[in-house]
Short mmCIF file of C-alpha atoms in Angstrom, two decimals:
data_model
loop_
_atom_site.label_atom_id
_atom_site.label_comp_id
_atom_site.label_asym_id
_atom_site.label_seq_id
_atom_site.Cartn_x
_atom_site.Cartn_y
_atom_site.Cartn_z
CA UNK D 1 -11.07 -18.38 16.96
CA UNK D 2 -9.66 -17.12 13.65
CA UNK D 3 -12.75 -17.86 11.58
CA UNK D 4 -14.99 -15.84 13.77
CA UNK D 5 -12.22 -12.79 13.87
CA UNK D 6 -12.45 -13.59 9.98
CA UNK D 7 -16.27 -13.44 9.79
CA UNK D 8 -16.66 -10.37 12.60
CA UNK D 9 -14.19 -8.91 9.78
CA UNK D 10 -16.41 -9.37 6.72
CA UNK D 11 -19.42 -8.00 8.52
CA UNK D 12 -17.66 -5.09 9.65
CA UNK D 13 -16.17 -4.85 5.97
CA UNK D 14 -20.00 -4.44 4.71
CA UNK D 15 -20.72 -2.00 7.06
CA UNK D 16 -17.93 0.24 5.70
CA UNK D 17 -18.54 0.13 2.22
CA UNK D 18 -21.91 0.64 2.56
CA UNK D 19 -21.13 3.65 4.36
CA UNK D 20 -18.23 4.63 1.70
CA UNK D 21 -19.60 3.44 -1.34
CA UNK D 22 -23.54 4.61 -0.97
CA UNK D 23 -24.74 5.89 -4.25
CA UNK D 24 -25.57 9.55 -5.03
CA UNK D 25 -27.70 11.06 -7.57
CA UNK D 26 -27.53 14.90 -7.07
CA UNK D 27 -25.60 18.12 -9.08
CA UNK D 28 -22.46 17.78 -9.87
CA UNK D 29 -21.21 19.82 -6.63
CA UNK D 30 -22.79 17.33 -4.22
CA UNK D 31 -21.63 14.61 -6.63
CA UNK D 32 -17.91 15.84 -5.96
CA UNK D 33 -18.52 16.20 -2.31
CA UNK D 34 -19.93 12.53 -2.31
CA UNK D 35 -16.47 11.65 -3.66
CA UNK D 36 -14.56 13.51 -1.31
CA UNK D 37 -16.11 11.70 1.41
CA UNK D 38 -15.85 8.19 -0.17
CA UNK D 39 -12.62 8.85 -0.34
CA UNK D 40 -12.39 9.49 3.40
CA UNK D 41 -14.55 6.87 4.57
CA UNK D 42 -12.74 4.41 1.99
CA UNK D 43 -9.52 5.38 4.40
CA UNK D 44 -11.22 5.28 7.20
CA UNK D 45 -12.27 1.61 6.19
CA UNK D 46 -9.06 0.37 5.74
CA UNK D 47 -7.95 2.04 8.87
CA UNK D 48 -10.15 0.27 10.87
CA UNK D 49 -9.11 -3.34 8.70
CA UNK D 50 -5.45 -2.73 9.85
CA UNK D 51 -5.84 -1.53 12.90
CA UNK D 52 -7.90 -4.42 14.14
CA UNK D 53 -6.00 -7.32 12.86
CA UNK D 54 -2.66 -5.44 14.13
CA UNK D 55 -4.70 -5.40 17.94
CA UNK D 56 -5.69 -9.39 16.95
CA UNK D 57 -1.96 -10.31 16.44
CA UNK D 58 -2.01 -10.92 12.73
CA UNK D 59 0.60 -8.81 11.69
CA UNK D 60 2.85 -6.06 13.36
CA UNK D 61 2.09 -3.37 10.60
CA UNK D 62 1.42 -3.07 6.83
CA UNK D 63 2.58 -0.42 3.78
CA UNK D 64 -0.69 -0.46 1.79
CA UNK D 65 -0.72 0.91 -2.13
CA UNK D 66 -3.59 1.13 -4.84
CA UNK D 67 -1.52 2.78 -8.01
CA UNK D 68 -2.32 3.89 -11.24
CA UNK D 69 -0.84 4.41 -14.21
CA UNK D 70 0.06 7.94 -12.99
CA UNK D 71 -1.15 8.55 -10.07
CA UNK D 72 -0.89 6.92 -6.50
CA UNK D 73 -4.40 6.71 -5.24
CA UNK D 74 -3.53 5.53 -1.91
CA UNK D 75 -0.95 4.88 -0.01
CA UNK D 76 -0.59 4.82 3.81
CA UNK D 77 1.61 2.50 6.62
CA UNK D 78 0.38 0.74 9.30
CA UNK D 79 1.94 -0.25 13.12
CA UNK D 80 5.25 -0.99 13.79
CA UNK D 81 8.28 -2.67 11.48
CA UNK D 82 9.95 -4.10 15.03
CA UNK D 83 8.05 -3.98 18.18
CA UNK D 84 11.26 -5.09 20.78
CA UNK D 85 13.24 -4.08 22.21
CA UNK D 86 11.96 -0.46 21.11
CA UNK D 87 9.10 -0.10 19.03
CA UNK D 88 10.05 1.23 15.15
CA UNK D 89 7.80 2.69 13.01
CA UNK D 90 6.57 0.85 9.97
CA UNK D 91 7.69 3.48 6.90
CA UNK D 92 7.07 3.85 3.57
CA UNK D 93 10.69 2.59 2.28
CA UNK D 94 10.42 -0.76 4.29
CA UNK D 95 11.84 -3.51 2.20
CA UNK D 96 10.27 -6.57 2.67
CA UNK D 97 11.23 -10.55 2.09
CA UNK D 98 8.66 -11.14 -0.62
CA UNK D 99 8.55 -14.97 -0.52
CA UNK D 100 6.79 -16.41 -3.00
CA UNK D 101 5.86 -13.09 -5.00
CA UNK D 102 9.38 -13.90 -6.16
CA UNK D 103 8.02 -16.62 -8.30
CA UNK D 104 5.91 -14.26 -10.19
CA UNK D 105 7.80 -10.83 -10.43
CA UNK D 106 11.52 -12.40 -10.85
CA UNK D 107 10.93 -16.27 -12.01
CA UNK D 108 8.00 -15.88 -14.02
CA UNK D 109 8.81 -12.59 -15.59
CA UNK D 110 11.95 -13.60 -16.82
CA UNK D 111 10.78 -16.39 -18.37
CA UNK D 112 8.22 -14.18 -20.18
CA UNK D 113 11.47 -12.64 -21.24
CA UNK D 114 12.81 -15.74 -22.56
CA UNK D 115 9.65 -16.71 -24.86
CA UNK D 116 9.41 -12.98 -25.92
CA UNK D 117 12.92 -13.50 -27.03
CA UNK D 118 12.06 -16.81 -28.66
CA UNK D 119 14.58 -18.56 -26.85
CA UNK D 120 12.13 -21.34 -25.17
CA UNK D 121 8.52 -22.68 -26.45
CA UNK D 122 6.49 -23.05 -23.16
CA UNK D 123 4.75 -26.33 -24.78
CA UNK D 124 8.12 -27.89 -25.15
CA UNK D 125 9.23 -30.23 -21.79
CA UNK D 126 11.78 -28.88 -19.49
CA UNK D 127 14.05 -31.52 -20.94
CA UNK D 128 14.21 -29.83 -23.53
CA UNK D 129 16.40 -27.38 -21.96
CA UNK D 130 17.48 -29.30 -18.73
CA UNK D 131 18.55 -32.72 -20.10
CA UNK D 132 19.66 -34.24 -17.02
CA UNK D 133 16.39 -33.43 -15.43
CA UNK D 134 14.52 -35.96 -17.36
CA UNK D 135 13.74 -39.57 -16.50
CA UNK D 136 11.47 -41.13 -13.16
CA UNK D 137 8.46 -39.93 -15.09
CA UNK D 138 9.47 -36.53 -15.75
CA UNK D 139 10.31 -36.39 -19.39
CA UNK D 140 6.88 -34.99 -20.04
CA UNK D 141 7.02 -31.78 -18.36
CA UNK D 142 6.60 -28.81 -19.76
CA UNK D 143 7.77 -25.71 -18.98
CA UNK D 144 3.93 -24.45 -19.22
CA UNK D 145 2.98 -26.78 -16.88
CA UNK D 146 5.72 -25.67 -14.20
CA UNK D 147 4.17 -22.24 -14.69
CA UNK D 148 0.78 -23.18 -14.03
CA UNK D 149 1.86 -25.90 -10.89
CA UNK D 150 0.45 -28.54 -12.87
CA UNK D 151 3.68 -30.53 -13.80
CA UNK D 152 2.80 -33.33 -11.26
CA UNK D 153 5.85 -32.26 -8.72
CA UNK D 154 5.94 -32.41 -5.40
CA UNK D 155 5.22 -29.33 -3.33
CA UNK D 156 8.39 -29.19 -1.72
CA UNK D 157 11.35 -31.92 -1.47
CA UNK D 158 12.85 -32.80 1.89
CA UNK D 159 15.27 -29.44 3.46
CA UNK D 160 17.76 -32.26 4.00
CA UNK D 161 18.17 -32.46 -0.03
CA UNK D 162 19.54 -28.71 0.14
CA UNK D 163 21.70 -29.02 2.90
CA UNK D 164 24.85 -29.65 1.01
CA UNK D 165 24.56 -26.82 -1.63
CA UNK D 166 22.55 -25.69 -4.71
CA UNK D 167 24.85 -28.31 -7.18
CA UNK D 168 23.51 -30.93 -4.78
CA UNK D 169 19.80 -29.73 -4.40
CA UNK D 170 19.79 -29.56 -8.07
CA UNK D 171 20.31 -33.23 -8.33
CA UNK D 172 18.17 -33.88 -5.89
CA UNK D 173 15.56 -32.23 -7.96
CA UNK D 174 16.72 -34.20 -11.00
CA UNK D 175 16.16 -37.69 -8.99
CA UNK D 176 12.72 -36.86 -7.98
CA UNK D 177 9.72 -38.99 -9.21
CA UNK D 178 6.26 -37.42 -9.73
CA UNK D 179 3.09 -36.87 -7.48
CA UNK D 180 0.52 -37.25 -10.64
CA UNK D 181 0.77 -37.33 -13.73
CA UNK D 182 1.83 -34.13 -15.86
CA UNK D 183 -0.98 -32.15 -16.33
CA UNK D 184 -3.49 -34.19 -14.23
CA UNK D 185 -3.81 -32.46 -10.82
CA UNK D 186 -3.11 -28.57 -9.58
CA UNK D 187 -0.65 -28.55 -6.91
CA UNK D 188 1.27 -25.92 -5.84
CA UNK D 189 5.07 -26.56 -6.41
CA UNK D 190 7.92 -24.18 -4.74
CA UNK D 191 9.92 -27.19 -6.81
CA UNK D 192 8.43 -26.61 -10.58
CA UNK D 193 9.62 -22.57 -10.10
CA UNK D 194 12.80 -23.86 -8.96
CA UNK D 195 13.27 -25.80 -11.55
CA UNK D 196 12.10 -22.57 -13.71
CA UNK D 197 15.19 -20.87 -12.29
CA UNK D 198 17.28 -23.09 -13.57
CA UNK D 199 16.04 -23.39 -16.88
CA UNK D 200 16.39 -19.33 -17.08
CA UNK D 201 20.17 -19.85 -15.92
CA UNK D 202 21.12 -22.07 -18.19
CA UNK D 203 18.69 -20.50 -21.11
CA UNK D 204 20.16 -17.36 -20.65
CA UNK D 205 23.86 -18.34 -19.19
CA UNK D 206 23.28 -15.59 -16.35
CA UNK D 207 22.07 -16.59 -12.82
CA UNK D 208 18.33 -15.72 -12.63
CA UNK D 209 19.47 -12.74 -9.80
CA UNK D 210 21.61 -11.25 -12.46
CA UNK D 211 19.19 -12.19 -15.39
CA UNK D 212 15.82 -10.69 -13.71
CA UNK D 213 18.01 -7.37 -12.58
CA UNK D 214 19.53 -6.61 -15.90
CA UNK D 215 16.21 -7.27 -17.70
CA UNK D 216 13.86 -5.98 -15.36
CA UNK D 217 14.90 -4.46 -12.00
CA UNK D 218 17.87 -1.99 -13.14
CA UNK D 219 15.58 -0.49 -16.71
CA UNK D 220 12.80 -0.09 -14.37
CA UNK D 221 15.11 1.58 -11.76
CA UNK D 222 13.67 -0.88 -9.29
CA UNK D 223 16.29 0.01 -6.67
CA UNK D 224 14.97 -1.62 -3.53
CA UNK D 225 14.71 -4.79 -5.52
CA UNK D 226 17.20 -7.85 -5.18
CA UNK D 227 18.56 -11.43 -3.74
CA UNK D 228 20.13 -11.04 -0.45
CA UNK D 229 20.77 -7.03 0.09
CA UNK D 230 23.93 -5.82 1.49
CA UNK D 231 23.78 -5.34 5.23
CA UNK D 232 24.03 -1.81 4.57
CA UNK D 233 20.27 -1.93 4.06
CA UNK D 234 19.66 -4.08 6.84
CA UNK D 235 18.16 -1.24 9.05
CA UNK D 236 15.20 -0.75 6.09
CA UNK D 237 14.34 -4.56 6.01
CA UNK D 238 11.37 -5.79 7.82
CA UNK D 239 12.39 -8.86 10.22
CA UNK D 240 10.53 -12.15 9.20
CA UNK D 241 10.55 -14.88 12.37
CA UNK D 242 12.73 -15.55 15.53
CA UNK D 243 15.90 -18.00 15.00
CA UNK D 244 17.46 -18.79 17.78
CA UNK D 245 18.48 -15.73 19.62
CA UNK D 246 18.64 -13.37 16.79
CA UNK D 247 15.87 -12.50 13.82
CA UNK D 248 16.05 -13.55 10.57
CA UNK D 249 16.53 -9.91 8.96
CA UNK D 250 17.52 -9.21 5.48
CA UNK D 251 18.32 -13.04 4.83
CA UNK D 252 15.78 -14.53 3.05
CA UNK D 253 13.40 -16.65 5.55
CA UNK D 254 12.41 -19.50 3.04
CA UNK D 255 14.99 -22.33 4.55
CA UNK D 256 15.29 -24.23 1.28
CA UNK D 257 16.22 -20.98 -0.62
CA UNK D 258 18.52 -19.68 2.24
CA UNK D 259 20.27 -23.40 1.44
CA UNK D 260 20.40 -22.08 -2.14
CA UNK D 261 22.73 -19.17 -1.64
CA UNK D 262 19.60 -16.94 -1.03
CA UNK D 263 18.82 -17.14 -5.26
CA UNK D 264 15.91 -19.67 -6.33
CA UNK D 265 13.04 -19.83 -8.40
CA UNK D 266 10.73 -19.70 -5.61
CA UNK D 267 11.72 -17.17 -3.15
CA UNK D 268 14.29 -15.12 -2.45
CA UNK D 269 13.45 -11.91 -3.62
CA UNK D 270 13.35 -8.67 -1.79
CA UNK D 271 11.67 -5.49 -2.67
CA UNK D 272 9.73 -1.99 -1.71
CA UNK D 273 6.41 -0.81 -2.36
CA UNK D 274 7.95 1.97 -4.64
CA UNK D 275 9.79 -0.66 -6.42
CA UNK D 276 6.32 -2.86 -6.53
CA UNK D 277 4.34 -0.40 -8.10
CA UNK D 278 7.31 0.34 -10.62
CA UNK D 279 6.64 -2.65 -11.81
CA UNK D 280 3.16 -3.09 -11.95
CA UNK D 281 2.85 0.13 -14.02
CA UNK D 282 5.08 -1.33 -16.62
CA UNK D 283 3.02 -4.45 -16.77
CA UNK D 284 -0.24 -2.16 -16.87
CA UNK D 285 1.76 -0.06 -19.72
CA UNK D 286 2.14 -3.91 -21.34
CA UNK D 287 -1.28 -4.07 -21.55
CA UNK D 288 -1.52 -0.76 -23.40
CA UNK D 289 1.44 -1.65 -25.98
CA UNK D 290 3.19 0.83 -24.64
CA UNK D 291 5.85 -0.98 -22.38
CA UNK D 292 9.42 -0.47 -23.69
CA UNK D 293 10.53 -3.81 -21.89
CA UNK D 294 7.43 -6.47 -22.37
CA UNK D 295 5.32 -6.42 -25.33
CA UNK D 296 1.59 -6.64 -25.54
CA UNK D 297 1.77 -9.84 -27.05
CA UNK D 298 4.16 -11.14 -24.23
CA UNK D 299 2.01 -9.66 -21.46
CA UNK D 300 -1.40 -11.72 -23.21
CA UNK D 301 0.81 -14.73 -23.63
CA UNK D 302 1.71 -14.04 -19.92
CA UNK D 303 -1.77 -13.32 -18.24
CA UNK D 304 -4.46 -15.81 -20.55
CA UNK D 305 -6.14 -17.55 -17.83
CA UNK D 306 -6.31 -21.84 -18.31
CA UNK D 307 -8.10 -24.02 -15.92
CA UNK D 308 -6.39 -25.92 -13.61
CA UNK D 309 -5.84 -28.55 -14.09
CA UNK D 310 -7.37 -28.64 -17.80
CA UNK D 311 -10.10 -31.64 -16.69
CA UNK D 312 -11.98 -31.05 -13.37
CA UNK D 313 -10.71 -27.77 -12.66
CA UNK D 314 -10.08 -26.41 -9.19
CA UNK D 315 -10.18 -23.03 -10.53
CA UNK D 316 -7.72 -20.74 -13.22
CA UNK D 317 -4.01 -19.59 -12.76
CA UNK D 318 -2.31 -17.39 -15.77
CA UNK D 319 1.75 -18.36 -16.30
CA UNK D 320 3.41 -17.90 -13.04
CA UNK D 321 0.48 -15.54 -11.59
CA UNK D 322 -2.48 -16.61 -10.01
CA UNK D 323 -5.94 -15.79 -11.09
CA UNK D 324 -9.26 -17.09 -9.46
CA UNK D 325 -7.52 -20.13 -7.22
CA UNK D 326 -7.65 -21.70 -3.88
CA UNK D 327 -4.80 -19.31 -3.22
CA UNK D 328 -6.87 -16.13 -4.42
CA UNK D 329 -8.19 -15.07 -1.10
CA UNK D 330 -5.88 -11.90 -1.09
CA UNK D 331 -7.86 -10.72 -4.86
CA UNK D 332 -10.90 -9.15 -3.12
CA UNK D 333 -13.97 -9.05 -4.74
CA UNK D 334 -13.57 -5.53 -6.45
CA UNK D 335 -11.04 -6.27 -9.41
CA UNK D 336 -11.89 -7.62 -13.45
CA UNK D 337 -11.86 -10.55 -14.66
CA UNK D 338 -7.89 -9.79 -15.90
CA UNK D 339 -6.63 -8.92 -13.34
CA UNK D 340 -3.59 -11.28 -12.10
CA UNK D 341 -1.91 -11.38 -8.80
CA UNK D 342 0.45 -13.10 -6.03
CA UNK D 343 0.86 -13.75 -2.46
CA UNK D 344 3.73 -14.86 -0.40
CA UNK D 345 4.25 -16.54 2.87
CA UNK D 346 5.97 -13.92 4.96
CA UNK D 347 2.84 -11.53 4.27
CA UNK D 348 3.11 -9.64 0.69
CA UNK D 349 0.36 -9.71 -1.93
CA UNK D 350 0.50 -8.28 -5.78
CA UNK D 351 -2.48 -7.65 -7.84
CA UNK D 352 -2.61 -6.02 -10.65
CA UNK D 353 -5.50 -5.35 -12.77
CA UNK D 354 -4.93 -4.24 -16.76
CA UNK D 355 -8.85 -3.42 -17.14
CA UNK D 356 -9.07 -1.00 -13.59
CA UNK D 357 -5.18 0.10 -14.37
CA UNK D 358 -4.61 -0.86 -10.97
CA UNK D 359 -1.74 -1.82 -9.05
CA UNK D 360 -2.54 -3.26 -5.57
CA UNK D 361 0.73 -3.88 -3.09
CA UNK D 362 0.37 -4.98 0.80
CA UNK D 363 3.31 -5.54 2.54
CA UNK D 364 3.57 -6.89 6.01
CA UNK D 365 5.69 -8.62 7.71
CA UNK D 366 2.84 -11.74 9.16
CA UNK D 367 5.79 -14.12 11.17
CA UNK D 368 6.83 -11.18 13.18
CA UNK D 369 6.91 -11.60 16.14
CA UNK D 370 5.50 -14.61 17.21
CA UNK D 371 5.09 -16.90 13.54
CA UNK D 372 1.18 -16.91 14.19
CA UNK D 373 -0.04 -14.55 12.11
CA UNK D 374 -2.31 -14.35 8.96
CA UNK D 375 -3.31 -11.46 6.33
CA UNK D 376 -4.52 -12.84 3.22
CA UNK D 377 -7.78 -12.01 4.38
CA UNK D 378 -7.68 -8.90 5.62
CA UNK D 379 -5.70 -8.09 1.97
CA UNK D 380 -8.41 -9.29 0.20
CA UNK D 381 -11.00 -6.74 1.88
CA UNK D 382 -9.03 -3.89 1.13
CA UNK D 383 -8.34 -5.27 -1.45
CA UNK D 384 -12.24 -4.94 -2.33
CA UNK D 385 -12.26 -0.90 -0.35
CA UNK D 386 -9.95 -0.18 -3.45
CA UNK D 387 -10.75 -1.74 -5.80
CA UNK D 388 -14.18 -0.28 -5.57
CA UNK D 389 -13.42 3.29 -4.94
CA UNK D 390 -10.71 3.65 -7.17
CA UNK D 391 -11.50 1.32 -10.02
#
């Protein structure tokens, strides 16, 4: 049944932007006219888009944003961010569990940080760094390779391994054996960026929460951003999925992280779409060499495409990002060949695109209420709406 809602989607999608993206060739009056309404119709687009999948059960609401350097192009919410016992209005300052965006923005970015501050080499193995995680195959791994989820991992190690604590999950991690070979197959591993948390903590002798906030979150004034926010904020946070008789609000939802303390290379993170787009701009201002945090260099270090894996590729990731992958439905079709992205479980995509000087941010909250829904679809066609009109 989902496939056909996905392909009734698509062909309503070309309908729309062949209505908001028609070309005109007249004066320049009817030329700024023509823009007015492609603006308009590019709204109405993703209107419709949200509107449907909300009435289809994918997702209770959304907070979509297309940003630029300095301007916001577009930014509008969607439904509801509970729908029982009362309904309540999806707004603007909604913070949102960002699952597996955490790899990218926190994990990943800090270790950008790191090799900016030529305190690792990405080609060196994690063993390097994390002696006691060698051994059982896994002496070869590099850091690069944990980036890129080609380190031969597994995807994710048993819940019960986490059950007694992160000292305990961490030797878990440390007794594990390999899928494949280093470097041989692309598999995504919530394991290799967990790993990559550790090797920032111990790199850096702060926990990755306190490293990624004093290097990242608190200079950009990224306020909305953090591990496990105080229940003062609870009323602003999005609920993720039903536990027992209570909802899993402003705790993280990923089990294995929640097991963790909340803080892990994976997920954990929580942010806002103000606090998103904060940070894309700087990583757009990167790209410019004008970024007081990240330098240019860092940033092409960061965002270099490399086939994964190297022989028989299944497609390209960049270090910590994704790029054109099996997990690149959310990207559109609208955005250059630079542009770099993320998507996480609970509903929240990232894309942001150095050539367009784009930021893209959806947030929704998909689990709510039922744990059936499903947006990386209907992110990737706006997605495309916005990319189009505004790049």
């Amino acid at each position: 049944m989902r496939s056909r809602v996905g392909l009734d989607r698509r062909m309503m999608l070309g309908g729309l932007l062949g209505v908001a993206f028609g070309r005109f060739d007249c004066c320049d009056v009817q030329a700024a006219e023509a823009d007015d309404k492609s603006e308009i119709d590019a709204s109405a687009a993703i209107k419709q888009l949200v509107d449907q999948a909300i009435g289809e059960g994918d997702l209770p609401g959304a907070v979509v944003c297309c940003a630029g350097p300095g301007d916001v192009h577009y930014l509008e919410t969607f439904g509801h961010r509970w729908v029982k016992p009362e309904p309540v209005a999806l707004t603007k300052d909604t913070i949102f569990d960002l699952a597996s965006i955490s790899k990218a923005v926190s994990t990943a970015t800090s270790v950008a940080m790191l090799y900016q501050d030529k305190l690792i080499d990405a080609d060196l193995p994690v063993k390097h760094y994390l002696p006691e995680f060698g051994g059982r195959g896994k002496d070869a791994i590099t850091i690069k390779q944990c980036l890129l989820h080609t380190s031969g991992l597994t995807p994710d190690n048993a819940l019960a391994d986490y059950l007694d604590g992160p000292e305990v999950a961490w030797e878990k991690i440390c007794g594990l054996g390999l899928r494949s070979e280093p470097g041989a197959k692309f598999a995504y591993s919530d394991v290799g960026f967990i790993v990559l948390g550790k090797l920032v903590e111990r790199v850096s002798g702060m926990t990755l929460d306190r490293f990624a906030t004093s290097r990242l979150f608190k200079p950009l004034a990224m306020s909305d951003t953090m591990y496990n926010p105080p229940e003062t904020l609870r009323s602003r946070i999005a609920p993720t999925e039903n536990q027992g008789d209570d909802w899993i609000c402003g705790r993280v939802h990923d089990p294995r992280s929640f097991e963790m303390g909340g803080v892990a290379g994976h997920a954990g993170l929580f942010s806002s779409v103000d606090d998103l787009v904060k940070f894309g701009r700087e990583l757009l201002a990167a790209s410019r060499g004008e970024s007081k945090l990240i330098r240019q260099a860092t940033l092409d270090w960061m965002i270099t495409p490399h086939p994964v894996p190297e022989q028989q590729s299944r497609g390209t990731r960049v270090m910590g990002w994704d790029h054109r992958s099996p997990y690149s439905r959310n990207r559109g079709e609208a955005f250059s060949e630079r542009a770099f992205g993320h998507g996480g479980f609970t509903g929240t995509v990232l894309w942001i695109d150095p050539v367009k000087q784009l930021v893209y941010v959806f947030l929704s909250s998909r689990l709510y209420p039922d744990g059936k829904g499903a947006v990386n679809s209907l992110a990737g066609d706006i997605a495309t709406v916005l990319g189009n009109r505004f790049g």
